[in-house]
C-alpha positions as a printed Julia matrix, in Angstrom:
415×3 Matrix{Float64}:
  -0.08    0.01   -0.1
   1.15    3.59   -0.13
   2.85    4.22    3.18
   0.98    1.98    5.53
  -2.28    2.5     3.72
  -2.95    3.21    0.07
  -4.55    5.61   -2.47
  -7.03    4.07   -4.88
  -7.58    6.05   -7.99
 -10.59    5.58  -10.29
 -10.19    6.81  -13.87
 -13.08    6.68  -16.13
 -14.48    8.52  -19.21
 -16.89   11.06  -17.85
 -15.75   10.62  -14.24
 -16.6    13.58  -12.08
 -13.92   16.1   -11.6
 -13.58   19.05   -9.18
 -12.58   19.48   -5.63
 -13.24   16.76   -3.05
 -16.22   17.2    -0.76
 -15.76   19.96    1.79
 -14.9    18.9     5.35
 -18.09   18.65    7.42
 -18.71   21.41    9.98
 -15.4    23.03    9.04
 -13.28   20.1    10.16
  -9.53   20.39    9.41
  -7.66   17.53    7.86
  -4.96   16.34   10.3
  -3.16   13.13   10.93
  -2.15   13.91   14.6
  -4.15   11.15   16.17
  -6.88   13.46   17.56
  -9.44   11.27   15.84
  -8.46    8.39   18.23
 -10.87   10.04   20.57
 -13.55    8.18   18.56
 -12.17    4.83   19.68
 -13.2     2.93   22.79
 -10.71    2.32   25.56
 -10.39   -1.45   24.62
  -9.86   -0.64   20.99
  -6.81    1.59   21.99
  -5.45   -1.11   24.3
  -5.81   -3.86   21.75
  -4.39   -1.84   18.89
  -1.32   -0.93   20.99
  -0.8    -4.57   22.13
  -1.16   -5.99   18.59
   1.06   -3.53   17.03
   3.79   -4.02   19.69
   3.65   -7.83   19.03
   3.54   -7.44   15.26
   6.73   -5.26   15.4
   8.75   -8.34   16.71
  10.21   -9.99   13.63
  10.93  -13.24   15.44
   7.3   -13.58   16.61
   5.95  -12.88   13.13
   8.4   -15.43   11.68
   7.32  -18.18   14.11
   3.71  -17.24   14.06
   2.5   -20.38   12.21
   4.27  -22.66   14.75
   3.15  -20.64   17.69
  -0.47  -20.68   16.63
  -0.44  -24.39   15.9
   1.13  -25.18   19.3
  -1.12  -22.8    21.27
  -4.17  -24.33   19.61
  -3.22  -27.79   20.78
  -2.5   -26.61   24.3
  -5.5   -24.44   24.75
  -8.1   -26.28   22.71
 -10.07  -24.81   19.82
 -12.66  -22.94   21.94
 -10.27  -20.97   24.25
  -7.73  -20.49   21.46
 -10.47  -18.95   19.22
 -11.7   -16.7    21.98
  -8.3   -15.31   22.72
  -7.59  -14.56   19.12
 -11.04  -12.96   18.71
 -10.13  -10.47   21.39
  -6.72   -9.71   19.85
  -5.29  -10.19   16.33
  -8.57  -11.5    14.86
 -10.59   -8.69   16.41
  -8.07   -6.03   15.33
  -7.97   -7.05   11.5
 -11.12   -9.11   10.73
 -14.73   -7.98   10.32
 -16.19  -11.22   11.85
 -17.34  -14.69   10.71
 -21.07  -14.5    10.3
 -23.18  -11.98    8.25
 -24.58  -10.37   11.39
 -20.88   -9.98   12.78
 -19.82   -8.43    9.45
 -22.9    -6.17    9.64
 -21.86   -4.85   13.1
 -18.38   -3.93   11.73
 -19.77   -2.26    8.75
 -22.2    -0.24   10.79
 -19.29    0.78   13.04
 -17.22    1.85   10.07
 -20.26    3.89    8.74
 -20.55    5.64   12.15
 -16.95    6.65   11.81
 -17.39    8.15    8.24
 -15.75    5.08    6.64
 -16.83    2.5     3.98
 -16.32   -1.29    3.84
 -14.28   -3.03    1.18
 -15.06   -6.79    1.91
 -12.43   -9.47    0.93
 -12.7   -13.14    1.05
  -9.24  -14.35    2.37
  -8.74  -17.17   -0.21
  -5.79  -17.5    -2.64
  -3.4   -19.85   -4.05
   0.29  -19.73   -4.93
   2.26  -21.72   -7.52
   2.71  -25.34   -6.33
  -0.61  -25.25   -4.44
  -2.75  -26.05   -7.42
  -5.86  -28.15   -6.61
  -7.15  -31.18   -8.49
 -10.33  -30.7   -10.58
 -12.57  -27.66  -10.28
 -14.41  -28.27   -7.03
 -12.22  -26.1    -4.83
 -12.48  -23.2    -7.27
 -16.18  -23.76   -7.72
 -16.55  -23.55   -3.86
 -14.61  -20.22   -3.97
 -17.01  -18.97   -6.54
 -19.84  -19.51   -4.08
 -17.81  -17.53   -1.46
 -17.28  -14.76   -3.87
 -21.0   -14.5    -4.65
 -21.71  -14.34   -0.92
 -19.13  -11.54   -0.83
 -21.22   -9.63   -3.43
 -24.3   -10.1    -1.46
 -22.61   -8.77    1.87
 -21.11   -5.76   -0.08
 -24.18   -4.62   -1.89
 -25.79   -2.89    1.15
 -22.5    -1.51    2.39
 -23.25    2.17    1.57
 -22.54    4.53   -1.33
 -20.4     3.03   -4.08
 -19.91   -0.45   -2.56
 -16.85   -2.31   -3.43
 -15.35   -5.78   -2.98
 -11.89   -7.35   -3.37
 -11.38  -10.2    -5.61
  -8.21  -12.63   -6.05
  -8.06  -14.25   -9.31
  -6.05  -17.24   -7.87
  -9.15  -18.11   -5.81
 -11.03  -18.96   -9.04
  -8.13  -19.97  -11.28
  -5.13  -21.99  -10.53
  -1.92  -20.05   -9.83
  -0.06  -22.62  -11.92
  -2.06  -21.72  -14.9
  -1.64  -18.03  -14.12
   2.1   -18.71  -14.21
   1.95  -20.54  -17.48
  -0.1   -17.81  -19.1
   2.29  -15.1   -17.85
   5.2   -16.96  -19.48
   3.21  -17.4   -22.73
   2.68  -13.67  -22.79
   6.47  -13.18  -22.9
   6.84  -15.5   -25.91
   6.95  -14.05  -29.5
   3.31  -13.77  -30.57
   2.05  -14.63  -27.21
   0.2   -11.37  -26.71
  -1.5   -11.81  -30.15
  -3.03  -15.13  -29.28
  -3.68  -14.51  -25.53
  -5.28  -11.17  -26.17
  -8.05   -9.45  -24.14
 -10.29   -9.78  -27.18
  -9.91  -13.64  -27.17
 -10.52  -13.86  -23.46
 -13.66  -11.72  -23.83
 -14.82  -14.1   -26.51
 -14.29  -17.13  -24.15
 -16.22  -15.34  -21.48
 -18.95  -14.85  -23.92
 -19.17  -18.63  -24.66
 -16.54  -19.32  -27.23
 -14.37  -22.45  -26.62
 -10.86  -21.79  -25.24
  -8.36  -23.34  -27.75
  -5.05  -21.59  -27.28
  -2.11  -23.35  -28.95
   0.38  -22.6   -26.08
  -1.78  -24.38  -23.5
  -2.56  -28.08  -23.14
  -6.15  -29.55  -23.45
  -6.45  -29.66  -19.69
  -5.1   -26.13  -19.23
  -7.59  -24.87  -21.96
 -10.48  -26.45  -20.22
  -9.47  -25.09  -16.77
  -8.86  -21.61  -18.36
 -12.39  -21.63  -19.86
 -13.98  -22.73  -16.53
 -11.87  -20.08  -14.69
 -12.92  -17.28  -16.98
 -16.62  -18.2   -16.78
 -16.3   -18.19  -12.96
 -14.7   -14.74  -12.9
 -17.3   -13.44  -15.43
 -20.24  -14.83  -13.45
 -18.93  -13.24  -10.2
 -18.44   -9.99  -12.02
 -21.84  -10.14  -13.63
 -23.53  -10.66  -10.23
 -21.5    -7.76   -8.83
 -22.53   -5.38  -11.6
 -26.2    -6.29  -11.17
 -25.81   -5.61   -7.46
 -24.09   -2.27   -8.03
 -20.77   -3.53   -6.44
 -17.4    -2.42   -7.94
 -14.85   -5.3    -8.12
 -11.26   -4.41   -7.21
  -8.92   -7.22   -8.48
  -5.81   -7.74   -6.5
  -2.26   -7.99   -7.81
  -0.05  -10.67   -6.49
   3.52  -11.85   -7.33
   5.3   -10.6   -10.39
   5.38  -14.22  -11.79
   1.55  -14.25  -12.17
   0.71  -10.58  -12.38
   0.72  -10.44  -16.25
  -1.92  -13.09  -16.4
  -3.93  -11.44  -13.69
  -3.81   -8.11  -15.6
  -4.92   -9.88  -18.85
  -7.89  -11.39  -17.13
  -8.84   -8.2   -15.5
  -8.67   -6.16  -18.67
 -10.86   -8.79  -20.28
 -13.37   -8.26  -17.47
 -13.15   -4.54  -18.06
 -13.78   -5.01  -21.76
 -16.85   -7.01  -20.87
 -18.43   -4.84  -18.12
 -16.85   -1.42  -18.05
 -18.65   -0.07  -21.11
 -20.37    2.77  -19.26
 -18.92    2.68  -15.82
 -15.67    1.41  -14.1
 -17.13   -1.63  -12.41
 -13.85   -3.48  -12.53
 -10.6    -2.06  -11.33
  -7.12   -3.44  -11.67
  -4.32   -3.09   -9.13
  -0.87   -1.58   -9.88
   2.07   -1.86   -7.43
   4.09    1.32   -7.28
   7.26   -0.42   -5.88
   7.65   -2.16   -9.26
  10.07   -0.25  -11.63
   7.67   -0.97  -14.56
   4.59    0.16  -12.99
   4.22    3.39  -14.83
   5.02    1.73  -18.16
   2.34   -0.92  -17.72
  -0.16    1.52  -16.37
   0.24    3.68  -19.41
   0.0     0.77  -21.77
  -3.24   -0.44  -20.07
  -4.84    3.01  -20.34
  -3.98    3.24  -23.89
  -5.62   -0.17  -24.48
  -8.78    0.99  -22.55
  -8.92    4.11  -24.75
  -8.55    2.06  -27.92
 -11.15   -0.48  -26.97
 -13.55    2.21  -25.58
 -14.05    0.91  -22.02
 -13.7     2.64  -18.7
 -10.46    2.12  -16.77
 -10.45    1.69  -12.99
  -7.16    1.58  -10.92
  -6.41    0.57   -7.41
  -3.0     1.99   -6.83
  -0.89    0.51   -3.98
   2.69    0.49   -2.68
   2.86   -3.17   -3.01
   2.83   -6.11   -0.41
   5.48   -8.61   -1.48
   8.72   -6.7    -1.04
  10.77   -9.15    0.79
   9.61  -12.14   -1.35
  10.14  -10.44   -4.62
  13.71   -9.53   -3.69
  14.43  -13.02   -2.4
  13.14  -14.59   -5.64
  15.22  -12.23   -7.73
  18.28  -13.22   -5.78
  17.58  -16.91   -5.98
  16.76  -17.02   -9.56
  19.3   -14.61  -10.77
  17.27  -11.85  -12.45
  17.38   -8.09  -11.77
  15.42   -6.79   -8.75
  12.12   -5.62  -10.2
  11.42   -3.23   -7.31
  12.47    0.33   -6.8
  15.56    0.51   -4.55
  14.07    2.84   -1.86
  10.92    4.15   -0.33
  11.64    7.59   -1.76
  11.97    6.17   -5.31
   8.51    4.62   -5.04
   7.14    7.82   -3.81
   8.75    9.68   -6.68
   7.09    7.33   -9.13
   3.71    8.03   -7.56
   4.24   11.65   -8.02
   5.02   10.94  -11.71
   1.55    9.37  -12.02
   0.04   12.74  -11.6
  -2.52   11.91   -9.01
  -4.34   15.26   -8.13
  -4.38   16.07   -4.52
  -7.2    18.54   -4.69
  -9.64   16.93   -7.16
 -10.59   14.15   -9.34
 -12.37   10.81   -8.95
 -10.1     9.7    -6.14
 -10.85    7.58   -3.05
  -8.54    6.31   -0.35
  -8.12    3.02    1.52
  -6.32    1.18    4.24
  -6.48   -2.14    5.93
  -8.93   -2.59    8.74
  -7.1    -2.09   12.01
  -4.08   -0.2    10.43
  -3.39    3.46    9.75
  -6.49    4.47   11.52
  -5.07    7.94   12.3
  -5.25    8.52    8.51
  -8.34    6.68    7.67
 -10.4     8.29   10.42
  -9.14   11.73    9.69
  -9.98   11.31    5.97
 -13.33    9.92    6.68
 -14.26   12.5     9.22
 -13.2    15.22    6.78
 -15.68   13.76    4.16
 -13.38   11.96    1.74
 -14.42    8.68    0.35
 -12.4     6.3     2.45
 -12.57    2.55    2.58
 -11.29   -0.13    4.9
 -10.31   -3.45    3.41
 -11.86   -6.08    5.74
 -11.37   -9.8     5.45
 -14.0   -12.0     7.15
 -14.48  -15.68    7.95
 -13.82  -18.25   10.63
 -10.78  -17.79   12.85
  -9.14  -20.97   11.65
  -9.73  -19.9     7.99
  -8.6   -16.34    8.31
  -5.54  -16.72   10.59
  -3.31  -18.36    7.93
  -4.23  -15.4     5.6
  -3.35  -12.91    8.19
   0.02  -14.59    9.06
   0.93  -14.58    5.33
   0.07  -10.84    5.15
   2.11  -10.13    8.36
   5.14  -12.14    6.98
   4.97  -10.28    3.64
   4.75   -7.0     5.34
   7.26   -7.18    8.18
   8.79   -3.81    7.12
   5.34   -2.21    7.3
   4.52   -3.75   10.72
   7.82   -2.66   12.09
   7.21    0.83   10.89
   3.98    1.38   12.91
   5.86    3.3    15.57
   3.91    6.57   14.79
   0.59    4.83   15.22
   1.71    3.11   18.46
   2.83    6.55   19.86
  -0.59    8.1    18.89
  -2.48    5.29   20.58
  -0.24    5.47   23.69
  -0.78    9.23   23.8
  -4.56    8.97   23.65
  -4.58    6.32   26.45
  -2.48    8.65   28.66
  -4.8    11.47   27.91
  -7.82    9.32   29.16
  -5.96    8.02   32.19
  -4.86   11.5    33.34
  -8.36   12.76   32.47
  -6.93   15.62   30.18
  -9.51   17.42   28.05
């Protein structure tokens, strides 16, 4: 994400321009933590405790083992209860629709909007046999559409392509796109045709891969259709560089199908990648040629340590910008207006609240990305995110300081 949060940009033909909505009741935009007065005492204590623990690299590294051992020692019920009052409660909306609804209502009361996410994904080497796992995930994604639809103005949801299409095939397609003529055969127009009912028959793929690609594209198209019918925008996540070309191809095909009049589908671009601006410009040009609206979710990027490790192990150049400052400079080159345009903001639930709450209270369209599901299902997802973002978690010192200051203010009964 950008900083410890992110800026999400929507670009569409005919999108509204002009200044952002004025701050209500003359509120001034400030990130000094004053908005933490809106939090309960328990939310302050929990946030401070969780961030202190997440800033310990050894704890984050050993989290899977610690969680497994503690579950055996404490039993599922006590283990789940402890996590619900700590890490799960900090970062997750809940398990059942009523629990998610309570979280959404709490966000609305704070001037924030929900961005629901089903914490399901797959990496290369984790491919499942047959289509049943992906079909089950399709049901979960459709459920997310239903939960997102009543979420307030301009409801949104996140979608991971690798929940509905094998990561192995995404890797194969990404490699095919690098071959001579690969982009001619595996084009957005061909994928749009498959989504519309044409048989997948790509020469670079095996019969089994073609069948899985067709089933996957129909799943993705079906979820998107349901989302458009429900008025929910679909923000497709980026993942690792070795599958991202396929993810972008699929997302652009969905845009070609559904973004004819409005940007219902958005693609994610990771600013820490050196080729981000080049790819973004190329995709904007494609959208303009094909005449569809273009939606963008712009993030810093979540896989910094893993991408650098893969580059070292496989002997190819580091694809990332060398420093934080270089990433920020590239964001400035993208020309995001700070005082107008169709721009909204977003951070993860439970993180960067001094920014989210300040923006929301000032009237800006600000979203919180909120995973939901059972404790045992969501915790592995949270652990992966924590391990991938150790540098971010270790950099929460400012938020910890602001939480601590608000706690002291209340303890000392200062106004």
